[in-house]
Coordinates of C-alpha atoms in Angstrom, one line a residue:
M154 CA 260.5 110.5 31.3
T155 CA 258.0 110.1 34.1
Y156 CA 255.6 108.4 31.8
L157 CA 258.2 105.9 30.6
L158 CA 259.4 105.1 34.2
G159 CA 255.8 104.6 35.2
F160 CA 255.2 102.2 32.5
I161 CA 258.4 100.3 33.1
T162 CA 257.9 100.2 36.9
A163 CA 254.5 98.8 36.5
L164 CA 255.7 96.2 33.9
V165 CA 258.6 95.1 36.1
L166 CA 256.6 94.9 39.3
S167 CA 253.8 93.0 37.5
M168 CA 256.1 90.5 36.0
T169 CA 257.9 90.0 39.3
I170 CA 254.8 89.7 41.6
I171 CA 252.8 87.4 39.4
P172 CA 255.1 84.4 39.5
L173 CA 255.3 84.8 43.4
M174 CA 251.5 84.9 43.6
V175 CA 251.3 81.9 41.3
R176 CA 253.3 79.9 43.9
L177 CA 251.3 81.3 46.7
A178 CA 247.9 80.9 45.2
P179 CA 247.4 77.1 46.0
R180 CA 248.2 77.7 49.6
I181 CA 245.5 80.4 50.2
G182 CA 242.8 78.9 47.9
M183 CA 243.2 81.4 44.9
I184 CA 242.5 78.6 42.4
D185 CA 240.0 78.7 39.6
R186 CA 238.5 75.2 39.2
P187 CA 236.9 74.0 36.0
D188 CA 233.1 73.8 35.8
Q189 CA 230.5 73.7 33.1
R190 CA 230.4 77.4 32.3
K191 CA 234.2 77.7 32.0
V192 CA 236.5 76.9 29.1
H193 CA 239.6 75.7 31.0
A194 CA 240.0 72.0 32.0
E195 CA 242.6 72.4 34.6
P196 CA 242.8 74.3 37.9
I197 CA 244.5 77.8 37.3
P198 CA 245.7 80.2 39.9
R199 CA 243.7 83.5 39.7
A200 CA 246.2 85.6 41.4
G201 CA 247.4 87.8 38.5
G202 CA 245.3 90.7 39.6
V203 CA 247.5 91.3 42.5
G204 CA 250.5 91.9 40.1
I205 CA 248.4 94.1 37.9
V206 CA 247.1 96.3 40.6
L207 CA 250.2 96.7 42.7
G208 CA 252.4 97.2 39.6
A209 CA 250.0 99.9 38.3
L210 CA 249.6 101.8 41.6
A211 CA 253.3 101.9 42.6
P212 CA 254.2 104.6 39.9
L213 CA 251.2 106.7 41.0
V214 CA 252.4 106.6 44.7
L215 CA 256.0 107.5 43.6
W216 CA 255.4 110.2 41.1
L217 CA 251.9 111.7 41.4
P218 CA 251.0 114.4 44.0
L219 CA 248.3 113.3 46.3
D220 CA 245.0 115.4 46.0
A221 CA 241.4 114.5 46.5
L222 CA 241.0 112.9 43.1
S223 CA 244.1 110.9 43.0
G224 CA 243.6 109.8 46.6
A225 CA 240.1 108.8 45.9
Y226 CA 241.3 106.8 42.8
L227 CA 244.0 105.0 44.9
F228 CA 241.6 104.1 47.7
G229 CA 239.0 102.8 45.3
A230 CA 241.5 100.7 43.5
L231 CA 242.8 99.2 46.8
V232 CA 239.2 98.5 48.0
L233 CA 238.4 96.7 44.8
L234 CA 241.7 94.7 45.1
A235 CA 240.8 93.6 48.7
F236 CA 237.3 92.6 47.8
G237 CA 238.6 91.0 44.6
V238 CA 241.1 88.8 46.4
W239 CA 238.7 88.0 49.0
D240 CA 236.3 86.8 46.2
D241 CA 239.2 84.9 44.5
I242 CA 239.7 83.0 47.7
Q243 CA 236.3 82.5 49.0
E244 CA 233.7 83.1 46.2
L245 CA 231.7 86.0 47.6
G246 CA 228.1 86.5 46.7
H247 CA 227.2 89.2 44.1
Y248 CA 225.7 91.6 46.8
V249 CA 229.0 91.5 48.9
K250 CA 231.0 92.4 45.7
F251 CA 228.6 95.3 45.0
I252 CA 229.4 96.7 48.4
G253 CA 233.0 97.0 47.5
Q254 CA 232.3 98.4 44.1
F255 CA 229.9 101.1 45.5
I256 CA 232.5 102.1 48.1
A257 CA 235.3 102.4 45.4
V258 CA 233.2 104.4 43.0
G259 CA 231.5 106.5 45.6
A260 CA 235.0 107.6 46.8
V261 CA 235.8 108.9 43.3
V262 CA 232.5 110.6 42.7
Y263 CA 231.6 112.1 46.1
Y264 CA 235.1 112.7 47.5
G265 CA 237.1 113.1 44.3
D266 CA 234.3 115.1 42.9
L267 CA 234.5 113.5 39.4
Y268 CA 231.1 112.9 37.7
V269 CA 229.3 113.2 34.4
T270 CA 227.8 116.6 33.7
H271 CA 226.7 116.1 30.1
L272 CA 224.9 113.3 28.3
P273 CA 224.4 112.7 24.6
F274 CA 221.4 114.5 23.2
V275 CA 220.6 116.4 26.5
A276 CA 221.0 120.1 26.3
G277 CA 222.7 121.8 29.3
E278 CA 224.4 120.4 32.3
L279 CA 222.9 117.7 34.5
E280 CA 222.1 118.6 38.1
E281 CA 224.8 117.6 40.5
F282 CA 222.6 115.0 42.2
T283 CA 221.6 113.4 38.9
G284 CA 225.1 113.5 37.4
K285 CA 226.7 111.8 40.4
V286 CA 224.0 109.0 40.7
F287 CA 224.4 108.3 37.0
T288 CA 228.2 108.2 37.3
V289 CA 228.0 105.7 40.2
I290 CA 225.7 103.4 38.3
A291 CA 227.7 103.8 35.0
M292 CA 231.0 103.0 36.7
V293 CA 229.7 100.1 38.7
G294 CA 228.3 98.8 35.5
M295 CA 231.7 99.1 33.7
I296 CA 233.4 97.2 36.6
N297 CA 231.0 94.3 36.1
A298 CA 231.2 94.6 32.3
V299 CA 234.9 94.0 32.3
N300 CA 234.6 91.5 35.1
H301 CA 232.1 89.4 33.0
S302 CA 234.3 89.7 29.8
D303 CA 237.1 87.9 31.5
G304 CA 236.2 84.6 30.0
L305 CA 239.0 83.8 27.6
D306 CA 242.9 83.9 28.1
G307 CA 244.1 87.5 27.4
L308 CA 240.5 88.9 26.5
A309 CA 239.7 91.3 29.3
G310 CA 243.4 92.4 29.5
G311 CA 243.7 92.9 25.8
M312 CA 240.4 94.9 25.4
S313 CA 241.5 97.1 28.4
L314 CA 244.8 97.6 26.9
L315 CA 243.2 98.9 23.7
S316 CA 240.8 101.2 25.5
L317 CA 243.5 102.7 27.9
S318 CA 246.0 103.2 25.0
A319 CA 243.4 105.2 23.0
M320 CA 242.6 107.3 26.2
A321 CA 246.3 108.0 26.8
Y322 CA 246.8 109.1 23.3
L323 CA 243.7 111.5 23.3
S324 CA 245.2 113.0 26.5
Y325 CA 248.4 113.9 24.7
L326 CA 246.3 116.1 22.5
A327 CA 244.9 118.0 25.5
D328 CA 245.9 120.1 28.5
G329 CA 244.4 120.3 32.0
E330 CA 244.4 117.0 33.8
A331 CA 246.1 115.2 30.9
S332 CA 249.3 114.4 32.8
F333 CA 247.4 112.7 35.6
L334 CA 245.3 110.7 33.1
I335 CA 248.3 109.7 31.0
I336 CA 250.5 108.3 33.9
V337 CA 247.5 106.4 35.3
A338 CA 246.8 104.8 31.9
L339 CA 250.5 104.1 31.2
A340 CA 251.0 102.6 34.6
T341 CA 248.0 100.4 34.1
L342 CA 249.2 99.4 30.6
G343 CA 252.4 98.4 32.2
G344 CA 250.6 96.1 34.7
I345 CA 248.5 94.6 31.9
V346 CA 251.4 93.9 29.6
G347 CA 253.4 92.1 32.4
F348 CA 250.2 90.0 33.2
L349 CA 249.4 89.2 29.5
R350 CA 252.7 87.3 29.2
Y351 CA 251.4 84.8 31.7
N352 CA 247.9 84.9 30.5
T353 CA 247.9 84.1 26.8
H354 CA 246.5 80.9 25.8
P355 CA 247.2 78.4 27.5
A356 CA 247.2 80.6 30.4
R357 CA 249.4 80.0 33.5
V358 CA 247.4 82.3 35.6
F359 CA 244.1 84.3 35.5
M360 CA 243.7 87.9 36.8
G361 CA 240.6 86.9 38.8
D362 CA 238.2 89.5 40.2
G363 CA 241.1 91.4 41.8
G364 CA 242.3 92.3 38.4
S365 CA 239.2 92.5 36.3
Q366 CA 237.3 94.8 38.7
F367 CA 240.3 97.1 38.9
L368 CA 240.5 97.3 35.0
G369 CA 236.8 98.1 34.7
F370 CA 237.1 100.8 37.4
T371 CA 240.2 102.3 35.8
A372 CA 238.6 102.3 32.4
G373 CA 235.4 104.0 33.6
F374 CA 237.3 106.4 35.8
L375 CA 239.6 107.6 32.9
A376 CA 236.7 107.8 30.4
V377 CA 234.8 110.2 32.7
L378 CA 238.1 112.1 33.5
L379 CA 238.8 112.5 29.8
V380 CA 235.4 113.9 28.7
E381 CA 234.8 115.9 32.0
K382 CA 238.2 117.5 32.8
V383 CA 240.8 116.7 30.3
N384 CA 239.0 117.7 27.1
T385 CA 235.5 118.9 27.5
A386 CA 235.1 119.7 23.9
V387 CA 234.8 116.0 22.8
S388 CA 231.5 114.4 22.5
P389 CA 230.0 113.0 25.7
A390 CA 229.0 109.9 23.6
L391 CA 232.8 109.1 23.0
P392 CA 233.1 106.7 26.0
A393 CA 230.8 104.4 24.2
L394 CA 233.5 103.9 21.6
L395 CA 236.4 104.0 24.0
L396 CA 235.0 101.4 26.4
G397 CA 233.6 99.4 23.4
L398 CA 232.4 95.8 23.4
P399 CA 232.2 95.0 27.2
I400 CA 229.3 97.5 27.5
V401 CA 227.0 96.0 24.9
D402 CA 228.1 92.5 25.7
I403 CA 226.9 92.7 29.4
L404 CA 223.7 94.5 28.3
A405 CA 222.9 91.8 25.9
V406 CA 223.6 89.1 28.4
F407 CA 221.3 90.7 31.1
A408 CA 218.6 91.1 28.4
Q409 CA 218.9 87.3 27.6
R410 CA 218.7 86.4 31.3
V411 CA 215.7 88.6 31.9
Y412 CA 214.0 87.1 28.8
H413 CA 214.6 83.5 29.9
G414 CA 213.8 84.2 33.4
M415 CA 217.3 83.4 34.6
N416 CA 219.1 85.0 37.7
W417 CA 220.5 88.4 36.6
F418 CA 223.8 87.9 38.3
R419 CA 224.5 84.3 38.0
A420 CA 227.3 83.7 35.4
S421 CA 226.3 81.9 32.2
K422 CA 227.7 80.9 28.9
N423 CA 226.0 83.4 26.7
H424 CA 228.6 86.1 26.3
I425 CA 230.0 86.9 22.9
H426 CA 233.2 84.9 23.4
H427 CA 231.2 81.9 24.5
R428 CA 229.1 82.1 21.4
L429 CA 232.0 82.5 19.1
L430 CA 233.5 79.2 20.5
A431 CA 230.1 77.5 20.1
L432 CA 230.2 78.5 16.4
G433 CA 233.5 76.5 16.0
F434 CA 236.1 79.3 16.3
D435 CA 239.0 78.2 18.3
H436 CA 240.3 80.1 21.4
Y437 CA 242.8 82.3 19.4
E438 CA 240.3 83.1 16.7
A439 CA 237.6 84.2 19.1
V440 CA 240.0 86.5 21.0
V441 CA 241.4 87.9 17.8
I442 CA 237.9 88.6 16.4
I443 CA 236.9 90.4 19.6
Y444 CA 240.2 92.3 19.6
S445 CA 239.5 93.5 16.1
I446 CA 236.1 94.7 16.9
Q447 CA 237.4 96.6 20.0
T448 CA 240.2 98.1 17.8
F449 CA 237.7 99.4 15.2
F450 CA 235.9 101.1 18.2
V451 CA 239.0 102.8 19.7
I452 CA 240.3 103.9 16.3
S453 CA 236.8 105.4 15.5
A454 CA 236.9 107.3 18.8
I455 CA 240.3 108.7 18.0
F456 CA 239.2 110.0 14.6
L457 CA 235.7 111.0 15.6
M458 CA 236.2 112.5 19.0
Y459 CA 234.7 116.0 17.9
E460 CA 231.9 114.5 15.8
S461 CA 228.2 114.6 16.7
D462 CA 226.6 112.4 19.3
A463 CA 224.3 111.0 16.7
L464 CA 227.3 109.9 14.4
I465 CA 229.3 108.3 17.2
L466 CA 226.4 106.4 18.6
S467 CA 225.2 105.4 15.2
I468 CA 228.7 103.8 14.5
Y469 CA 228.8 102.1 17.9
L470 CA 225.3 100.7 17.7
G471 CA 225.6 99.8 14.1
V472 CA 228.7 97.8 14.6
C473 CA 227.1 96.1 17.6
A474 CA 224.0 95.3 15.7
L475 CA 226.1 93.7 12.9
V476 CA 227.9 91.6 15.6
F477 CA 224.8 90.2 17.1
A478 CA 223.1 89.8 13.8
F479 CA 225.9 87.6 12.6
L480 CA 225.8 85.6 15.9
I481 CA 221.9 85.1 15.7
V482 CA 221.9 84.1 12.0
A483 CA 224.9 81.8 12.4
E484 CA 223.3 80.1 15.4
K485 CA 219.9 79.7 13.8
N486 CA 221.5 78.2 10.6
R487 CA 223.8 76.1 12.7
W488 CA 226.8 77.5 10.8
R489 CA 230.2 76.4 11.9
A490 CA 233.6 77.7 11.2
T491 CA 235.5 75.2 9.1
K492 CA 239.2 74.5 9.0
S493 CA 241.1 72.7 6.4
Q494 CA 243.7 70.4 7.7
R495 CA 245.3 69.6 4.4
P496 CA 248.6 71.7 3.8
T497 CA 248.6 74.0 0.9
G498 CA 251.2 74.2 -1.8
L499 CA 252.6 77.3 -0.4
A500 CA 252.8 75.6 3.1
K501 CA 254.7 72.9 1.6
I502 CA 257.3 75.3 0.0
I503 CA 257.6 77.3 3.2
D504 CA 258.2 74.0 5.1
S505 CA 261.1 73.1 2.8
I506 CA 262.6 76.6 3.1
K507 CA 262.6 76.4 6.8
Q508 CA 265.2 73.6 6.8
H509 CA 267.7 75.9 4.8
R510 CA 270.4 77.4 7.0
L511 CA 269.7 80.9 5.6
F512 CA 266.4 80.8 7.6
S513 CA 267.2 78.6 10.5
A514 CA 270.5 79.9 11.8
I515 CA 271.9 83.2 10.4
P516 CA 269.0 85.5 11.3
M517 CA 269.0 84.3 14.8
R518 CA 272.7 84.9 15.1
F519 CA 272.3 88.4 13.8
V520 CA 269.7 89.1 16.5
S521 CA 271.8 87.6 19.2
L522 CA 274.7 89.9 18.2
A523 CA 272.9 93.1 17.1
I524 CA 271.0 93.8 20.3
P525 CA 273.8 93.2 22.8
V526 CA 276.0 95.6 20.6
L527 CA 273.3 98.3 20.6
F528 CA 273.1 98.0 24.5
V529 CA 276.7 98.5 25.0
L530 CA 277.4 101.1 22.5
T531 CA 274.5 103.2 23.6
G532 CA 275.7 103.1 27.2
F533 CA 279.0 104.6 26.2
M534 CA 277.9 106.9 23.4
A535 CA 275.1 108.8 25.2
S536 CA 276.2 112.4 25.8
R537 CA 274.5 112.5 29.2
I538 CA 272.8 110.1 31.6
P539 CA 269.9 111.3 33.7
R540 CA 270.6 110.6 37.4
D541 CA 267.3 108.8 37.9
L542 CA 268.3 106.3 35.2
G543 CA 271.6 105.9 37.1
V544 CA 270.0 105.2 40.3
V545 CA 267.6 102.6 38.8
S546 CA 270.3 101.0 36.8
A547 CA 272.6 100.6 40.0
V548 CA 269.6 98.8 41.7
L549 CA 269.2 96.5 38.6
V550 CA 272.9 95.6 38.5
V551 CA 272.6 94.4 42.1
I552 CA 269.4 92.5 41.2
L553 CA 271.0 90.8 38.2
L554 CA 274.2 89.9 40.0
V555 CA 272.3 88.3 42.9
Y556 CA 270.1 86.5 40.4
L557 CA 273.0 85.1 38.5
A558 CA 274.6 84.0 41.7
L559 CA 271.5 82.2 42.7
R560 CA 270.3 81.3 39.2
R561 CA 267.9 78.5 38.6
A562 CA 268.5 76.8 35.2
R563 CA 264.9 77.1 33.8
D564 CA 263.8 80.3 35.4
T565 CA 264.7 83.4 33.3
T566 CA 262.0 85.7 34.5
V567 CA 264.3 88.0 36.2
L568 CA 266.7 88.2 33.3
Q569 CA 263.8 88.9 30.9
V570 CA 262.4 91.7 33.1
V571 CA 265.9 93.3 33.5
A572 CA 266.6 93.0 29.8
Y573 CA 263.2 94.7 29.0
V574 CA 264.1 97.6 31.3
T575 CA 267.6 97.9 29.8
A576 CA 266.1 98.0 26.3
A577 CA 263.8 100.9 27.4
F578 CA 266.7 102.8 28.8
V579 CA 268.7 102.2 25.7
V580 CA 265.9 103.4 23.4
Y581 CA 265.5 106.6 25.5
L582 CA 269.3 107.4 25.6
E583 CA 269.7 106.5 21.9
T584 CA 266.9 108.9 21.0
Q585 CA 267.7 111.8 23.3
Y586 CA 271.5 111.7 23.8
C587 CA 273.2 109.9 21.0
K588 CA 272.6 112.1 17.8
Q589 CA 275.8 114.1 18.2
W590 CA 278.1 111.2 17.3
A591 CA 277.5 110.9 13.5
P592 CA 275.7 113.1 10.8
Y593 CA 274.2 110.0 9.3
L594 CA 273.2 108.3 12.5
D595 CA 269.5 108.5 11.7
T596 CA 270.0 106.6 8.4
I597 CA 272.2 104.0 10.2
E598 CA 269.4 103.7 12.8
V599 CA 266.7 103.0 10.3
V600 CA 268.9 100.3 8.5
Y601 CA 269.7 98.7 11.8
F602 CA 266.0 98.4 12.9
V603 CA 264.8 97.2 9.5
L604 CA 267.5 94.5 9.4
L605 CA 266.6 93.6 13.0
V606 CA 262.7 93.4 12.3
A607 CA 263.6 91.2 9.2
A608 CA 265.8 88.9 11.2
I609 CA 263.3 88.6 14.1
G610 CA 260.4 88.0 11.6
I611 CA 262.3 85.2 9.8
T612 CA 263.4 83.6 12.9
I613 CA 260.0 83.4 14.4
R614 CA 258.3 82.4 11.2
Y615 CA 260.9 80.0 9.6
G616 CA 263.2 79.0 12.5
S617 CA 263.4 75.4 13.4
K618 CA 262.8 75.8 17.1
A619 CA 259.4 76.5 18.6
E620 CA 260.0 78.0 22.0
F621 CA 258.8 81.4 20.8
K622 CA 255.2 81.3 19.7
T623 CA 253.2 84.2 18.5
T624 CA 249.8 84.8 20.3
P625 CA 246.8 87.2 20.0
M626 CA 248.7 89.4 22.6
D627 CA 251.6 89.7 20.2
Y628 CA 249.3 91.0 17.4
L629 CA 247.6 93.2 19.8
I630 CA 250.8 94.9 21.2
I631 CA 252.2 95.1 17.6
F632 CA 249.2 97.0 16.5
V633 CA 249.0 99.2 19.4
V634 CA 252.7 100.3 19.2
L635 CA 252.6 100.7 15.4
F636 CA 249.5 102.7 15.4
A637 CA 250.7 104.8 18.2
G638 CA 253.8 105.5 16.1
F639 CA 251.8 106.5 13.2
L640 CA 249.6 108.9 15.3
L641 CA 252.5 110.4 17.3
H642 CA 254.5 110.9 14.1
N643 CA 251.9 113.4 13.0
L644 CA 252.5 115.5 16.2
P645 CA 255.7 117.4 15.6
E646 CA 256.3 118.0 19.3
K647 CA 255.8 114.3 20.2
A648 CA 256.9 112.6 17.0
E649 CA 259.9 111.0 18.8
L650 CA 257.6 109.2 21.2
G651 CA 256.1 107.2 18.3
G652 CA 259.6 106.1 17.1
M653 CA 260.6 105.2 20.6
A654 CA 257.6 103.0 21.0
V655 CA 258.3 101.2 17.8
K656 CA 262.0 100.6 18.6
L657 CA 261.1 99.4 22.0
M658 CA 258.6 96.9 20.7
I659 CA 261.3 95.6 18.4
L660 CA 263.9 95.3 21.2
F661 CA 261.3 93.6 23.4
Y662 CA 260.7 90.9 20.9
G663 CA 264.3 90.5 20.0
C664 CA 265.3 90.1 23.7
E665 CA 262.6 87.6 24.3
L666 CA 263.6 85.7 21.2
I667 CA 267.1 85.4 22.4
I668 CA 266.2 84.5 26.0
T669 CA 263.8 81.7 24.9
R670 CA 266.7 80.1 22.8
M671 CA 269.4 80.6 25.5
R672 CA 270.9 77.2 26.7
K673 CA 272.8 78.9 29.6
L674 CA 272.2 82.2 31.5
V675 CA 275.7 83.2 30.9
H676 CA 275.0 84.6 27.5
L677 CA 276.2 87.6 25.3
L678 CA 272.9 89.3 26.1
T679 CA 273.3 88.8 29.8
F680 CA 276.9 90.1 29.7
A681 CA 275.7 93.1 27.5
T682 CA 272.8 93.9 29.9
L683 CA 275.0 93.9 32.9
T684 CA 277.7 96.0 31.3
T685 CA 275.1 98.5 30.0
L686 CA 273.5 98.9 33.3
A687 CA 276.8 99.3 35.1
T688 CA 277.9 101.9 32.6
I689 CA 274.7 103.9 32.9
A690 CA 274.8 103.6 36.7
V691 CA 278.4 104.9 36.9
R692 CA 277.9 107.7 34.4
G693 CA 274.5 108.7 35.8
L694 CA 275.7 108.9 39.5
I695 CA 279.1 110.5 39.1

């Protein structure tokens, strides 16, 4: 339950803080202005990192015991946030940013006592001095790798989401420091998911250095923690697959800068994502291609974690070589991605079907009714309500009532966040405390969610309105949740977590679909959310 609350808390805080920072950003100068090396054409606030970091750190402060390692991590994250925000306002030089990075990493390595003790192909343990120096250099390198990969909407956040999800899953299979790693990973994932809803193309906000440096720091920190303390039996080469494409990308960029006599630290347009755009891929295509490569890496890490260093590095370097070989050959031959603008016969058939009432109205009405009914029924049917859910629900009831009293017609952010949290509570209660009501409830549940998925899919794909648009982030989250469900299903003691993740994803998309099509805030979903939270609050507190 702590893991779920950590993710939800981070998600809610991230989605709440970011809109506030977007409004504040122009006043304090946190604006990313276009130039020749950037792909956006309009000034964009780069304040999203504040929401990611504060959202991710809040659950750690609330639920983690403070020791040397967790204290060092929190200190390092705040240092990077401070330097990152400073840079987002004032454009610091590279050497000033390095100061913040070395302070943050040094705290983890020398005060938290976390460092690399084994390297691939090296027999025996490294000396403490050598291991600590190597870890500092490697983690600072990872901070900059993610920082430099933040060049397209959703790119750095999406790749970090994949890496952290894989590390969280691998920690479920281990003991030791696993709980610490899992809650850090899930809290950070909550912050990322909250941010990505504002950052998918065309982005309304960038994470800036405050966010990208934190994500690189967290990814590097958790990778070392995983192989050094959580599961020391895995290959020391595993972080290469877990961290994936940003590592080889920044190394290749540095190599090109050295070869061409350029400034090593001056930003340029020769990253993988820039080269894909230059080949004619559009923004979404470039992001999805990179997501796919990163996905292959993290899946390989999951299935090959106990394999030899040679096999792991061969797969990593082989895929990287194929990627760069494709880029080099395509660039030399001036190949361009081509797109046909003429609609196909299938597209014409689908366009005509879209106009039919069966696809334009009925599925949406089913979604609008089915989710509120599930909310309300679960609140009443649960055999027990944990007290912590009751407390949080009571707070959310007050927030939602104040929001409705002061509502702004076009601002549904608060309703969306509260509906998401309610969906998470409903899934947890339905899974843990509703099985006693009917012997065939499992079958009813499967039928319900299959019908809901079908209705959501038909409405998104064939509905006449276009407020809800799928993005690379949607494909990313769908993959992560479904793959997590598949993996957790194979662990008997944790199988229910996979099912909960899948159901939660379905309800998230259903709630968003309803909210994007609401004409008024006084809606069945709003009433059901308020009723469900009030029920959970009363039952959990009495």
